[in-house]
C-alpha cells in the first residue's frame, strides 16, 4: 500500500481524505510541484523548492510545509521503497478548508498539504525515436508562470492531443508557440537553440533552465526567443523538456516530419549531456 | 449539524470526505452550479440544471447526478430545515478519483458529486444604497462560459477587490468590460439597458437572462453590447446581477459616482420587477 503525506502525517493512501470544502477542490485555490528522483537522489531539489515558494507567494499563500518539502519528499521515497528506482514526488498546497466564499478565509485557516511519490518507467523508445505533436489554441489564463492546480485548460488540451494520436499539444497564443500542455518546447534553427522567453505565458520549467545552462556549457548558441507556429515547419529540430521526460525529441508536427523526421544531432547531444549532468549531480547528493 | 450530499449519500458535513486524488482537487477538472431557494421554491431550477449539463458537456464529462440535481437540491433544503428561509444550493461534479495523470481516466471512473445548501441573508442595505466596484485586468482563460471550478483567477481578483474596499472587481479584457468576479454587469446608457453579449468571455448568467427577459416585458430597450472601461464613467446607471444578489445597483467606480451616485430609476424598476417575478414563479412551484 502506497504511503502518502497529508497535513503532517504519513499514512496509507486509502486513508488520506480531505474535506470537499477544501479550497483546492472548490476553487483550484492552490499550487503544486513535481520533483524527479533518480535512484539515489533528487535532481535540482532546491530549484523545485524555490519554485514552489514562488508559486505560493504569487497566489499570496504562506505554508510552512514548503520549507519541509525536501524532507517530506525524502521520507516518501524511503517509506515507499523507491530507493534504486526512478520516481516522481508530487506536492500540492491549497488555501485550506473553509465554508465556501470567494474571499480568502478570515482568519486564515491552515493550508492543506498533500504529497505522494510514484515510481515511473521513462519511455526509452520515445526518447530515441521522438514524438509527434499537435497544435492547439492557448486559451489559458495569463499567469501560466504560476504552477497552479487550475489545470482544466491543460487537461482538455492534452486529452485532445491523446485522442488525435499526438504525444502532446503545443499551445499557440496570438500566433506564437508558448509551451506544451505539460512541457516546455525548444527548437533548433540555423544551429541555434531557441525557446520561449520566461514570461507570464509559460511555466519557467526547471528542466528548461537546466537545458539552457547545458547549452551554455557546451557552447551551443541559445536564445530565449519565441517562434510562430508558421515558423515551426522550418526548424531543423525540436524537443520537449519536462521533469519527467527530460529531453524528448519532437520529430513530427501533426504527422509531418520536422527537419529530417528523426531526433536531431543537437537534441541527441543535449540528451546525453543531460544524463551525464544527472549522474554528476546525483552523485553529490 | 449541516447535512450535505456526496456521491449518492446524505451525511453530516463533517463526515463528507473525498480523496486528494480526486481530479477536482488535483486538476480543477470539474464544474459547479449554484441555485437560489426562496422560502418555498427554487427560482429557475430548470435553467440551472440545463446550464450544469451544458458545463459538463463542454468539459466532456457525463454524470447521471446532473439529472438528479433538482431532487438532491430539494432534499438538502428539507434535511437542513431551510423551508421558509432564503438559501443557496451548491453542486459540484468532478471527473472522479484516479491516479494523477493529465489524460481522462481510462476506463472512466465514477464522477464525484458534492452538494450542500446554506441559508443566506441578502444584504438589504447594499441593494438599496448600491455598491462601489473596481476594475481589474481579465486574465482568465477564454472559456469563461463554462462554469468550471478552475476559479483561482476569480479568487485573486475578488480578494484584491475586498482589500481595496470594493464590493466586486469588473474584469477588463482588451479594453472591454466582460463581467464581474462572480456577477454579470449591466449598464443604462441613453435610457437603454446594455450588457456584454453571450460569448466565451462571460458566464451566461441565469439572473442575467431573467433580467433581459424582464426588460423585454417592461418595454425597456435592451441591447447585448459590451462597453469599454472608458465608457463606464458616462453611463447613467450600472448594476450587477447574480443568483445570490439578484439585481444590485453599482453606484460608484473606484469611489467615483456613476451617474447620480445613487441607485438609478431603471435599476430600481428592475429590482422591483425581479422581486415580483420571483413571487409569481415561486407561487407556481
PDB file of N, CA and C in Angstrom, chain A residues 182-186 195 205 207-209 211 239-243 245-248:
ATOM      1  N   UNK A 182       2.123  20.002 -20.887  1.00  0.00           N
ATOM      2  CA  UNK A 182       2.825  19.865 -19.608  1.00  0.00           C
ATOM      3  C   UNK A 182       4.337  19.741 -19.799  1.00  0.00           C
ATOM      4  N   UNK A 183       4.841  20.482 -20.790  1.00  0.00           N
ATOM      5  CA  UNK A 183       6.285  20.520 -21.062  1.00  0.00           C
ATOM      6  C   UNK A 183       6.616  21.890 -21.638  1.00  0.00           C
ATOM      7  N   UNK A 184       7.904  22.217 -21.643  1.00  0.00           N
ATOM      8  CA  UNK A 184       8.365  23.364 -22.432  1.00  0.00           C
ATOM      9  C   UNK A 184       8.825  22.840 -23.784  1.00  0.00           C
ATOM     10  N   UNK A 185       8.898  23.739 -24.760  1.00  0.00           N
ATOM     11  CA  UNK A 185       9.317  23.345 -26.114  1.00  0.00           C
ATOM     12  C   UNK A 185      10.529  24.162 -26.549  1.00  0.00           C
ATOM     13  N   UNK A 186      11.471  23.449 -27.144  1.00  0.00           N
ATOM     14  CA  UNK A 186      12.688  24.047 -27.697  1.00  0.00           C
ATOM     15  C   UNK A 186      12.749  23.744 -29.196  1.00  0.00           C
ATOM     16  N   UNK A 195      14.016  28.923 -27.425  1.00  0.00           N
ATOM     17  CA  UNK A 195      12.848  28.570 -26.606  1.00  0.00           C
ATOM     18  C   UNK A 195      12.168  29.858 -26.162  1.00  0.00           C
ATOM     19  N   UNK A 205      10.168  26.247 -16.618  1.00  0.00           N
ATOM     20  CA  UNK A 205      10.500  24.855 -16.292  1.00  0.00           C
ATOM     21  C   UNK A 205      11.893  24.713 -15.698  1.00  0.00           C
ATOM     22  N   UNK A 207      13.642  21.895 -15.913  1.00  0.00           N
ATOM     23  CA  UNK A 207      14.408  21.201 -16.950  1.00  0.00           C
ATOM     24  C   UNK A 207      14.767  22.180 -18.067  1.00  0.00           C
ATOM     25  N   UNK A 208      13.845  23.075 -18.376  1.00  0.00           N
ATOM     26  CA  UNK A 208      14.122  24.139 -19.349  1.00  0.00           C
ATOM     27  C   UNK A 208      15.376  24.918 -18.950  1.00  0.00           C
ATOM     28  N   UNK A 209      15.431  25.306 -17.670  1.00  0.00           N
ATOM     29  CA  UNK A 209      16.590  26.053 -17.186  1.00  0.00           C
ATOM     30  C   UNK A 209      17.873  25.214 -17.264  1.00  0.00           C
ATOM     31  N   UNK A 211      18.567  22.809 -19.262  1.00  0.00           N
ATOM     32  CA  UNK A 211      18.970  22.626 -20.657  1.00  0.00           C
ATOM     33  C   UNK A 211      19.620  23.903 -21.196  1.00  0.00           C
ATOM     34  N   UNK A 239      12.429  19.852 -29.550  1.00  0.00           N
ATOM     35  CA  UNK A 239      12.335  18.887 -28.435  1.00  0.00           C
ATOM     36  C   UNK A 239      11.563  19.489 -27.279  1.00  0.00           C
ATOM     37  N   UNK A 240      10.963  18.593 -26.503  1.00  0.00           N
ATOM     38  CA  UNK A 240      10.234  18.971 -25.297  1.00  0.00           C
ATOM     39  C   UNK A 240      11.135  18.773 -24.093  1.00  0.00           C
ATOM     40  N   UNK A 241      10.931  19.576 -23.064  1.00  0.00           N
ATOM     41  CA  UNK A 241      11.625  19.328 -21.800  1.00  0.00           C
ATOM     42  C   UNK A 241      10.599  19.289 -20.673  1.00  0.00           C
ATOM     43  N   UNK A 242      10.816  18.367 -19.745  1.00  0.00           N
ATOM     44  CA  UNK A 242       9.975  18.317 -18.550  1.00  0.00           C
ATOM     45  C   UNK A 242      10.691  17.502 -17.495  1.00  0.00           C
ATOM     46  N   UNK A 243      10.249  17.656 -16.269  1.00  0.00           N
ATOM     47  CA  UNK A 243      10.862  16.939 -15.160  1.00  0.00           C
ATOM     48  C   UNK A 243      10.762  15.433 -15.364  1.00  0.00           C
ATOM     49  N   UNK A 245      10.117  13.772 -18.407  1.00  0.00           N
ATOM     50  CA  UNK A 245      10.608  13.253 -19.694  1.00  0.00           C
ATOM     51  C   UNK A 245      11.993  13.768 -20.063  1.00  0.00           C
ATOM     52  N   UNK A 246      12.579  14.651 -19.238  1.00  0.00           N
ATOM     53  CA  UNK A 246      13.893  15.225 -19.521  1.00  0.00           C
ATOM     54  C   UNK A 246      13.888  15.930 -20.884  1.00  0.00           C
ATOM     55  N   UNK A 247      14.665  15.387 -21.834  1.00  0.00           N
ATOM     56  CA  UNK A 247      14.748  15.982 -23.181  1.00  0.00           C
ATOM     57  C   UNK A 247      14.158  14.978 -24.171  1.00  0.00           C
ATOM     58  N   UNK A 248      13.081  15.341 -24.810  1.00  0.00           N
ATOM     59  CA  UNK A 248      12.334  14.398 -25.651  1.00  0.00           C
ATOM     60  C   UNK A 248      12.241  14.948 -27.078  1.00  0.00           C
TER      61      UNK A 248
END
